[in-house]
Structure formats: structure tokens, C-alpha cells
mmCIF file of C-alpha atoms in Angstrom:
data_model
loop_
_atom_site.group_PDB
_atom_site.id
_atom_site.type_symbol
_atom_site.label_atom_id
_atom_site.label_comp_id
_atom_site.label_asym_id
_atom_site.label_seq_id
_atom_site.Cartn_x
_atom_site.Cartn_y
_atom_site.Cartn_z
ATOM 1 C CA MET A 39 78.937 124.304 101.741
ATOM 2 C CA GLU A 40 81.341 125.772 98.910
ATOM 3 C CA ARG A 41 81.149 123.878 95.485
ATOM 4 C CA PRO A 42 84.790 123.019 94.435
ATOM 5 C CA ALA A 43 85.447 124.023 90.830
ATOM 6 C CA TRP A 44 85.952 120.248 89.729
ATOM 7 C CA ALA A 45 82.529 119.464 90.966
ATOM 8 C CA PRO A 46 79.765 119.290 87.826
ATOM 9 C CA ARG A 47 76.955 121.294 88.298
ATOM 10 C CA GLY A 48 73.357 119.718 89.087
ATOM 11 C CA ILE A 49 75.168 117.151 91.672
ATOM 12 C CA ASP A 50 74.070 117.465 95.425
ATOM 13 C CA ILE A 51 77.339 117.745 97.231
ATOM 14 C CA SER A 52 75.634 117.192 100.619
ATOM 15 C CA VAL A 53 74.849 113.617 99.714
ATOM 16 C CA PRO A 54 77.552 110.798 100.091
ATOM 17 C CA SER A 55 78.334 108.876 96.716
ATOM 18 C CA VAL A 56 80.027 105.220 96.988
ATOM 19 C CA SER A 57 82.198 106.228 94.389
ATOM 20 C CA ARG A 58 83.761 109.502 96.326
ATOM 21 C CA ILE A 59 83.690 107.304 99.557
ATOM 22 C CA TYR A 60 85.928 104.847 97.725
ATOM 23 C CA ASP A 61 88.153 107.573 96.162
ATOM 24 C CA TYR A 62 88.713 108.731 99.755
ATOM 25 C CA TYR A 63 89.519 105.084 100.814
ATOM 26 C CA LEU A 64 92.268 104.947 97.911
ATOM 27 C CA GLY A 65 93.629 108.317 99.116
ATOM 28 C CA GLY A 66 92.209 110.550 96.068
ATOM 29 C CA SER A 67 91.083 114.008 96.263
ATOM 30 C CA HIS A 68 87.528 114.009 94.444
ATOM 31 C CA ASN A 69 85.631 113.692 97.576
ATOM 32 C CA PHE A 70 83.556 115.806 99.701
ATOM 33 C CA GLU A 71 83.241 116.272 103.437
ATOM 34 C CA VAL A 72 80.396 114.439 103.448
ATOM 35 C CA ASP A 73 81.828 111.908 101.853
ATOM 36 C CA ARG A 74 84.532 111.668 103.967
ATOM 37 C CA GLU A 75 82.534 111.942 107.211
ATOM 38 C CA ALA A 76 80.543 108.521 106.023
ATOM 39 C CA ALA A 77 83.706 107.002 105.434
ATOM 40 C CA ARG A 78 85.134 107.673 108.696
ATOM 41 C CA ARG A 79 81.860 106.209 110.405
ATOM 42 C CA ALA A 80 82.368 103.158 108.349
ATOM 43 C CA MET A 81 86.025 103.014 109.745
ATOM 44 C CA GLU A 82 84.885 102.989 113.122
ATOM 45 C CA PHE A 83 83.660 99.572 112.743
ATOM 46 C CA MET A 84 86.090 98.298 110.100
ATOM 47 C CA PRO A 85 89.316 100.141 110.428
ATOM 48 C CA GLY A 86 90.779 98.132 107.575
ATOM 49 C CA LEU A 87 88.243 99.258 104.625
ATOM 50 C CA PRO A 88 91.184 101.298 102.834
ATOM 51 C CA LYS A 89 93.258 97.893 102.777
ATOM 52 C CA ILE A 90 90.190 95.949 101.309
ATOM 53 C CA MET A 91 89.712 98.772 98.601
ATOM 54 C CA GLN A 92 93.536 98.444 97.762
ATOM 55 C CA ALA A 93 93.366 94.744 97.562
ATOM 56 C CA ASN A 94 90.347 94.987 95.187
ATOM 57 C CA ARG A 95 92.457 97.527 92.971
ATOM 58 C CA ALA A 96 95.456 95.485 93.222
ATOM 59 C CA PHE A 97 93.550 92.346 92.057
ATOM 60 C CA MET A 98 91.959 94.595 89.083
ATOM 61 C CA ARG A 99 95.248 95.558 87.876
ATOM 62 C CA ARG A 100 96.548 91.777 87.847
ATOM 63 C CA ALA A 101 93.191 90.640 86.120
ATOM 64 C CA VAL A 102 93.400 93.228 83.455
ATOM 65 C CA ARG A 103 97.197 92.287 82.627
ATOM 66 C CA PHE A 104 96.195 88.571 82.996
ATOM 67 C CA ALA A 105 93.495 89.266 80.017
ATOM 68 C CA ALA A 106 95.990 90.778 78.082
ATOM 69 C CA ASP A 107 98.331 88.489 78.326
ATOM 70 C CA GLU A 108 95.478 86.053 77.042
ATOM 71 C CA GLY A 109 95.071 88.160 74.002
ATOM 72 C CA ILE A 110 92.074 90.086 74.782
ATOM 73 C CA THR A 111 92.309 93.867 73.625
ATOM 74 C CA GLN A 112 88.703 94.957 74.821
ATOM 75 C CA PHE A 113 87.463 95.842 78.356
ATOM 76 C CA LEU A 114 84.450 96.901 79.724
ATOM 77 C CA ASP A 115 84.678 98.170 83.212
ATOM 78 C CA ILE A 116 81.264 98.858 84.884
ATOM 79 C CA GLY A 117 80.929 100.597 88.195
ATOM 80 C CA SER A 118 84.653 102.088 87.127
ATOM 81 C CA GLY A 119 84.283 105.109 89.764
ATOM 82 C CA ILE A 120 86.834 108.099 89.771
ATOM 83 C CA PRO A 121 90.194 107.697 87.854
ATOM 84 C CA THR A 122 92.981 106.663 89.952
ATOM 85 C CA PHE A 123 96.568 105.814 89.270
ATOM 86 C CA GLY A 124 96.688 102.398 87.824
ATOM 87 C CA ASN A 125 93.166 102.364 86.190
ATOM 88 C CA ALA A 126 92.086 99.886 83.839
ATOM 89 C CA HIS A 127 92.665 101.546 80.785
ATOM 90 C CA GLU A 128 96.268 102.578 82.168
ATOM 91 C CA VAL A 129 97.151 98.723 82.670
ATOM 92 C CA ALA A 130 95.638 97.539 79.518
ATOM 93 C CA GLN A 131 97.154 99.885 77.275
ATOM 94 C CA SER A 132 100.939 99.675 78.743
ATOM 95 C CA ALA A 133 100.345 95.719 77.980
ATOM 96 C CA SER A 134 98.745 96.302 74.756
ATOM 97 C CA PRO A 135 99.021 99.745 73.327
ATOM 98 C CA GLY A 136 96.105 98.980 71.007
ATOM 99 C CA ALA A 137 93.590 98.020 73.771
ATOM 100 C CA ARG A 138 89.934 99.802 73.770
ATOM 101 C CA VAL A 139 88.427 100.374 77.201
ATOM 102 C CA VAL A 140 84.941 101.632 77.983
ATOM 103 C CA TYR A 141 84.372 102.810 81.593
ATOM 104 C CA VAL A 142 80.423 102.746 82.909
ATOM 105 C CA ASP A 143 79.430 104.705 85.958
ATOM 106 C CA HIS A 144 76.332 106.181 86.918
ATOM 107 C CA ASP A 145 78.291 109.020 89.334
ATOM 108 C CA PRO A 146 78.213 112.282 87.778
ATOM 109 C CA VAL A 147 81.759 113.272 89.430
ATOM 110 C CA ALA A 148 83.229 109.520 88.049
ATOM 111 C CA VAL A 149 81.869 110.220 84.494
ATOM 112 C CA ALA A 150 83.040 113.961 84.669
ATOM 113 C CA HIS A 151 86.880 113.012 85.608
ATOM 114 C CA SER A 152 86.911 109.997 83.690
ATOM 115 C CA LYS A 153 86.130 112.133 80.484
ATOM 116 C CA THR A 154 88.948 114.915 81.604
ATOM 117 C CA VAL A 155 91.426 111.731 82.234
ATOM 118 C CA LEU A 156 90.557 110.081 78.829
ATOM 119 C CA ASP A 157 90.654 113.351 76.770
ATOM 120 C CA GLY A 158 92.630 112.553 73.770
ATOM 121 C CA ASN A 159 92.728 108.994 74.204
ATOM 122 C CA GLU A 160 91.026 107.645 71.008
ATOM 123 C CA ASN A 161 90.691 103.928 72.686
ATOM 124 C CA ALA A 162 89.040 104.900 75.627
ATOM 125 C CA ASP A 163 85.709 106.486 76.627
ATOM 126 C CA VAL A 164 83.046 106.565 79.693
ATOM 127 C CA VAL A 165 79.589 105.977 79.679
ATOM 128 C CA ALA A 166 77.152 107.328 81.923
ATOM 129 C CA ALA A 167 74.602 104.632 82.700
ATOM 130 C CA ASP A 168 73.309 102.314 85.340
ATOM 131 C CA LEU A 169 74.776 98.202 85.747
ATOM 132 C CA ARG A 170 71.010 97.673 86.235
ATOM 133 C CA LYS A 171 70.097 98.705 82.790
ATOM 134 C CA PRO A 172 72.427 96.368 80.824
ATOM 135 C CA GLN A 173 70.723 97.238 77.413
ATOM 136 C CA GLU A 174 71.587 101.036 77.800
ATOM 137 C CA ILE A 175 75.041 100.174 78.217
ATOM 138 C CA LEU A 176 75.120 97.376 75.306
ATOM 139 C CA SER A 177 73.474 99.898 72.877
ATOM 140 C CA SER A 178 75.452 103.106 74.006
ATOM 141 C CA PRO A 179 77.436 105.026 71.101
ATOM 142 C CA GLN A 180 80.602 104.318 73.120
ATOM 143 C CA ILE A 181 80.369 100.678 73.269
ATOM 144 C CA GLN A 182 79.357 100.632 69.402
ATOM 145 C CA ARG A 183 82.383 102.673 68.502
ATOM 146 C CA LEU A 184 84.877 100.775 70.823
ATOM 147 C CA ILE A 185 83.643 97.465 71.415
ATOM 148 C CA ASP A 186 83.128 94.696 69.141
ATOM 149 C CA LEU A 187 80.877 92.261 70.954
ATOM 150 C CA ASN A 188 81.647 89.492 68.284
ATOM 151 C CA GLN A 189 85.215 89.430 69.597
ATOM 152 C CA PRO A 190 86.430 88.567 73.097
ATOM 153 C CA VAL A 191 86.048 91.137 75.907
ATOM 154 C CA ALA A 192 87.042 91.299 79.490
ATOM 155 C CA LEU A 193 84.007 92.491 81.508
ATOM 156 C CA LEU A 194 84.840 94.138 84.721
ATOM 157 C CA LEU A 195 82.469 94.014 87.868
ATOM 158 C CA VAL A 196 84.965 95.125 90.440
ATOM 159 C CA ALA A 197 83.636 96.373 93.897
ATOM 160 C CA ILE A 198 80.146 97.119 92.377
ATOM 161 C CA LEU A 199 77.747 94.168 92.722
ATOM 162 C CA HIS A 200 77.685 94.038 96.405
ATOM 163 C CA PHE A 201 75.881 97.750 95.717
ATOM 164 C CA VAL A 202 73.200 95.911 93.834
ATOM 165 C CA GLU A 203 70.127 94.654 95.992
ATOM 166 C CA ASP A 204 68.732 91.565 94.960
ATOM 167 C CA GLU A 205 65.105 93.061 94.444
ATOM 168 C CA ASP A 206 66.909 95.067 91.474
ATOM 169 C CA ASP A 207 68.091 91.590 89.953
ATOM 170 C CA PRO A 208 71.729 91.672 90.100
ATOM 171 C CA TYR A 209 71.966 88.368 88.633
ATOM 172 C CA GLY A 210 69.743 89.113 85.507
ATOM 173 C CA ALA A 211 71.510 92.018 84.779
ATOM 174 C CA VAL A 212 74.640 90.075 84.896
ATOM 175 C CA ALA A 213 73.283 87.329 83.012
ATOM 176 C CA GLU A 214 72.503 89.663 80.056
ATOM 177 C CA LEU A 215 75.897 91.188 80.031
ATOM 178 C CA ARG A 216 77.623 87.873 80.156
ATOM 179 C CA ASP A 217 75.343 86.336 77.460
ATOM 180 C CA ALA A 218 76.118 89.154 75.206
ATOM 181 C CA LEU A 219 79.709 88.497 74.873
ATOM 182 C CA ALA A 220 81.753 86.523 72.560
ATOM 183 C CA PRO A 221 83.379 82.899 73.373
ATOM 184 C CA GLY A 222 86.949 83.432 75.233
ATOM 185 C CA SER A 223 85.623 86.477 76.987
ATOM 186 C CA LEU A 224 86.359 87.228 80.821
ATOM 187 C CA PHE A 225 84.431 87.827 83.489
ATOM 188 C CA VAL A 226 85.948 89.763 86.480
ATOM 189 C CA VAL A 227 84.466 90.262 89.662
ATOM 190 C CA THR A 228 85.152 91.550 93.622
ATOM 191 C CA HIS A 229 82.387 91.185 95.967
ATOM 192 C CA ALA A 230 82.059 92.006 99.678
ATOM 193 C CA SER A 231 81.382 89.231 101.925
ATOM 194 C CA TYR A 232 81.046 88.693 105.786
ATOM 195 C CA GLU A 233 83.628 85.449 105.014
ATOM 196 C CA GLY A 234 87.248 86.828 105.490
ATOM 197 C CA ILE A 235 86.744 89.736 107.745
ATOM 198 C CA PRO A 236 88.983 89.572 110.623
ATOM 199 C CA LEU A 237 85.949 90.929 112.775
ATOM 200 C CA PRO A 238 82.948 89.413 114.466
ATOM 201 C CA PRO A 239 79.959 89.480 111.988
ATOM 202 C CA GLU A 240 78.195 91.741 114.400
ATOM 203 C CA ARG A 241 80.707 94.274 114.128
ATOM 204 C CA ALA A 242 81.437 94.452 110.540
ATOM 205 C CA GLU A 243 77.312 94.974 110.484
ATOM 206 C CA GLY A 244 77.960 98.553 111.796
ATOM 207 C CA THR A 245 79.804 99.453 108.745
ATOM 208 C CA VAL A 246 76.722 97.833 106.346
ATOM 209 C CA ASP A 247 74.350 100.090 108.850
ATOM 210 C CA VAL A 248 76.403 103.153 107.733
ATOM 211 C CA TYR A 249 75.657 102.469 104.030
ATOM 212 C CA LYS A 250 72.448 101.766 104.585
ATOM 213 C CA ASP A 251 71.949 105.028 106.243
ATOM 214 C CA ILE A 252 73.212 107.101 103.221
ATOM 215 C CA ARG A 253 70.921 104.815 100.950
ATOM 216 C CA ASN A 254 73.606 102.753 99.307
ATOM 217 C CA PRO A 255 72.913 99.747 101.202
ATOM 218 C CA LEU A 256 76.025 97.033 101.141
ATOM 219 C CA ILE A 257 74.941 93.703 100.125
ATOM 220 C CA MET A 258 77.025 91.131 101.770
ATOM 221 C CA ARG A 259 76.832 87.806 99.904
ATOM 222 C CA SER A 260 78.330 84.590 100.932
ATOM 223 C CA ARG A 261 80.765 82.760 98.639
ATOM 224 C CA GLU A 262 77.954 80.353 97.079
ATOM 225 C CA ASP A 263 76.182 83.113 95.841
ATOM 226 C CA ILE A 264 79.182 85.434 94.715
ATOM 227 C CA ALA A 265 79.705 82.061 92.577
ATOM 228 C CA ARG A 266 76.331 82.182 91.186
ATOM 229 C CA PHE A 267 77.187 85.230 88.770
ATOM 230 C CA PHE A 268 79.830 82.963 87.082
ATOM 231 C CA GLU A 269 76.916 80.621 85.697
ATOM 232 C CA GLY A 270 78.005 79.525 82.036
ATOM 233 C CA TYR A 271 81.334 80.639 82.522
ATOM 234 C CA ASP A 272 84.579 78.312 83.468
ATOM 235 C CA MET A 273 86.559 79.642 86.570
ATOM 236 C CA VAL A 274 90.306 80.549 85.873
ATOM 237 C CA GLU A 275 92.926 79.246 88.316
ATOM 238 C CA PRO A 276 92.950 79.636 91.485
ATOM 239 C CA GLY A 277 88.936 80.099 91.353
ATOM 240 C CA LEU A 278 86.726 82.152 93.588
ATOM 241 C CA VAL A 279 89.307 83.303 96.460
ATOM 242 C CA PRO A 280 90.018 86.324 98.684
ATOM 243 C CA PRO A 281 91.776 88.946 96.624
ATOM 244 C CA PRO A 282 95.345 88.783 97.604
ATOM 245 C CA ASN A 283 95.375 85.244 96.807
ATOM 246 C CA TRP A 284 94.415 85.622 93.122
ATOM 247 C CA ARG A 285 97.520 85.268 91.083
ATOM 248 C CA PRO A 286 99.666 87.157 93.459
ATOM 249 C CA ASP A 287 102.427 89.330 92.611
ATOM 250 C CA THR A 288 104.155 89.248 95.996
ATOM 251 C CA ALA A 289 103.978 86.859 98.976
ATOM 252 C CA PRO A 290 100.196 86.692 100.073
ATOM 253 C CA GLU A 291 101.281 86.421 103.758
ATOM 254 C CA ASP A 292 102.777 89.889 103.539
ATOM 255 C CA GLU A 293 99.134 91.465 103.009
ATOM 256 C CA ASP A 294 97.253 93.150 105.484
ATOM 257 C CA PRO A 295 94.614 90.759 107.088
ATOM 258 C CA TYR A 296 91.780 93.327 105.858
ATOM 259 C CA SER A 297 92.823 92.414 102.500
ATOM 260 C CA TYR A 298 91.409 88.717 102.665
ATOM 261 C CA SER A 299 87.859 89.931 103.051
ATOM 262 C CA GLY A 300 85.157 89.216 100.528
ATOM 263 C CA PHE A 301 86.005 87.207 97.285
ATOM 264 C CA ALA A 302 87.787 87.949 93.687
ATOM 265 C CA GLY A 303 87.747 85.747 90.735
ATOM 266 C CA VAL A 304 88.048 85.502 86.804
ATOM 267 C CA GLY A 305 85.652 83.359 84.548
ATOM 268 C CA ARG A 306 85.989 82.455 81.032
ATOM 269 C CA LYS A 307 83.166 81.712 78.534
ATOM 270 C CA ALA A 308 83.678 78.664 76.880
#
């Protein structure tokens, strides 16, 4: 298999990556055939997967604009993936030119491309780290340089928590991150769920099995289980809802039915 010039040395391009699969769903070009094959297999069971990902990204952009309107100028985006148009730093810095943004991802391709996109942007940086090790994130030089944890921060965990298995204690990791933030901080989440998918659960399970086969289990949690991530935070209206229903820019009825899969919400630390 020929290695593209943009692929960092040392990565195994024969193994699918969830961030590169996500890039493919969004119409990006930084993915390999092994990623596209896995995506197509998943779409055999759930053809609306690209619509789900687009709805997640659209929600993220609305949530970032909301945070900026609330006066927040610091953004920490964990599981940020491969940069595409309308990334968090573009939205935040458009709304608030001095906004500071730190991306975090453990995929070398995502980190390498983030560095390229952010080159020359003194108010944005990227950390190669894992959500499951929050102290490594919080103590990183990039956080130390750009984020003042004594001031409100918007913490973004968009389409990432459903890739953390219960045995890896996602609730504990999230609690460490939440507790490190100052009052007034916002916590932005999207999470996959069987609820809302316009398919019988047994068919949607086919997609879950594809992710299991590529050793990136997709954990479908209930609304109640997702709400637990917000403990200690007050939900911002309209609460934990399907992504298109969170402060929409357009009429929700115009959305594709798949867009209503899973949940999105924003919490505020009192």
C-alpha cells in the first residue's frame, strides 16, 4: 500500500482509525482505503451515518458560537479529529478574535494536520493525548500556555465519549476534567445512542459490530447514562436533546431523519 505524502511516518495505514472514518463521512480527503472500506461496511447497516456526523458538527459550531456569545474566550476540544471547514478555532476566533483554542487527539494523522492548519495561529495549538488520561491533558505545555483554568473554559467532547468503554471509566475521566474548570465554564457533549435512529435496533447493531471488528468499540448509551456526564453542571436550555433540536439555525423539520440520532447538550458550572 502506497503511503500518501501527508501520512505521518510510524502510523500503520493498514488499520482503520475512527477519526479518519469520521473525516470520510464528512467528505474529507485525509483517510485511507482501509478507513473508507470500514465506513462503507458501517453504512450498509446505517446509510445515514454521514448525516449523523454532519449534525454533530453543526451542533458543535452552534455551541461554540453560544459559548462565545456568553463571553467565553477559551476552548478545549478533546477528540477533535482531523481539521475540516468550520472547526472550533475558526468559529471561536471569528466570533471573538482573541479566543484561545487547544485541540486534543490521540490519532497521529489528526494531530499532524491540526499542526499544519494551526501553523502561525498563536492562539491555537494541539496536544497529542488521550481523553482517558485527563491529567496528561491538563498538565500539557499547550494548556499551560493558552488556557487559564481559573477562568471559564468551554470543554468540548463531541462524538468522542461513545468510543470510551465503561471499563476505562469515562465518567471518572470526565469528572476530572469538569472539576478542573472554573465556575461559569461550559461542557459541550454529543453521544451516540440507539434512541432516535430511524432503524430497528437490531439493524443498527450491525454498525456497532463493524466498529467492534476494527477494535474501536462504539458504546451506545441511553439518554439517562449520557446525562450522568453532566453531574455538577446545570443544563443549558433546551437540555439534552437530539442534535438538530439544540438551538437550531434552521427549522428542525428540514433535517434528515438520521440527524436526530443520539443526544447533544451543554452544561454550565455554577
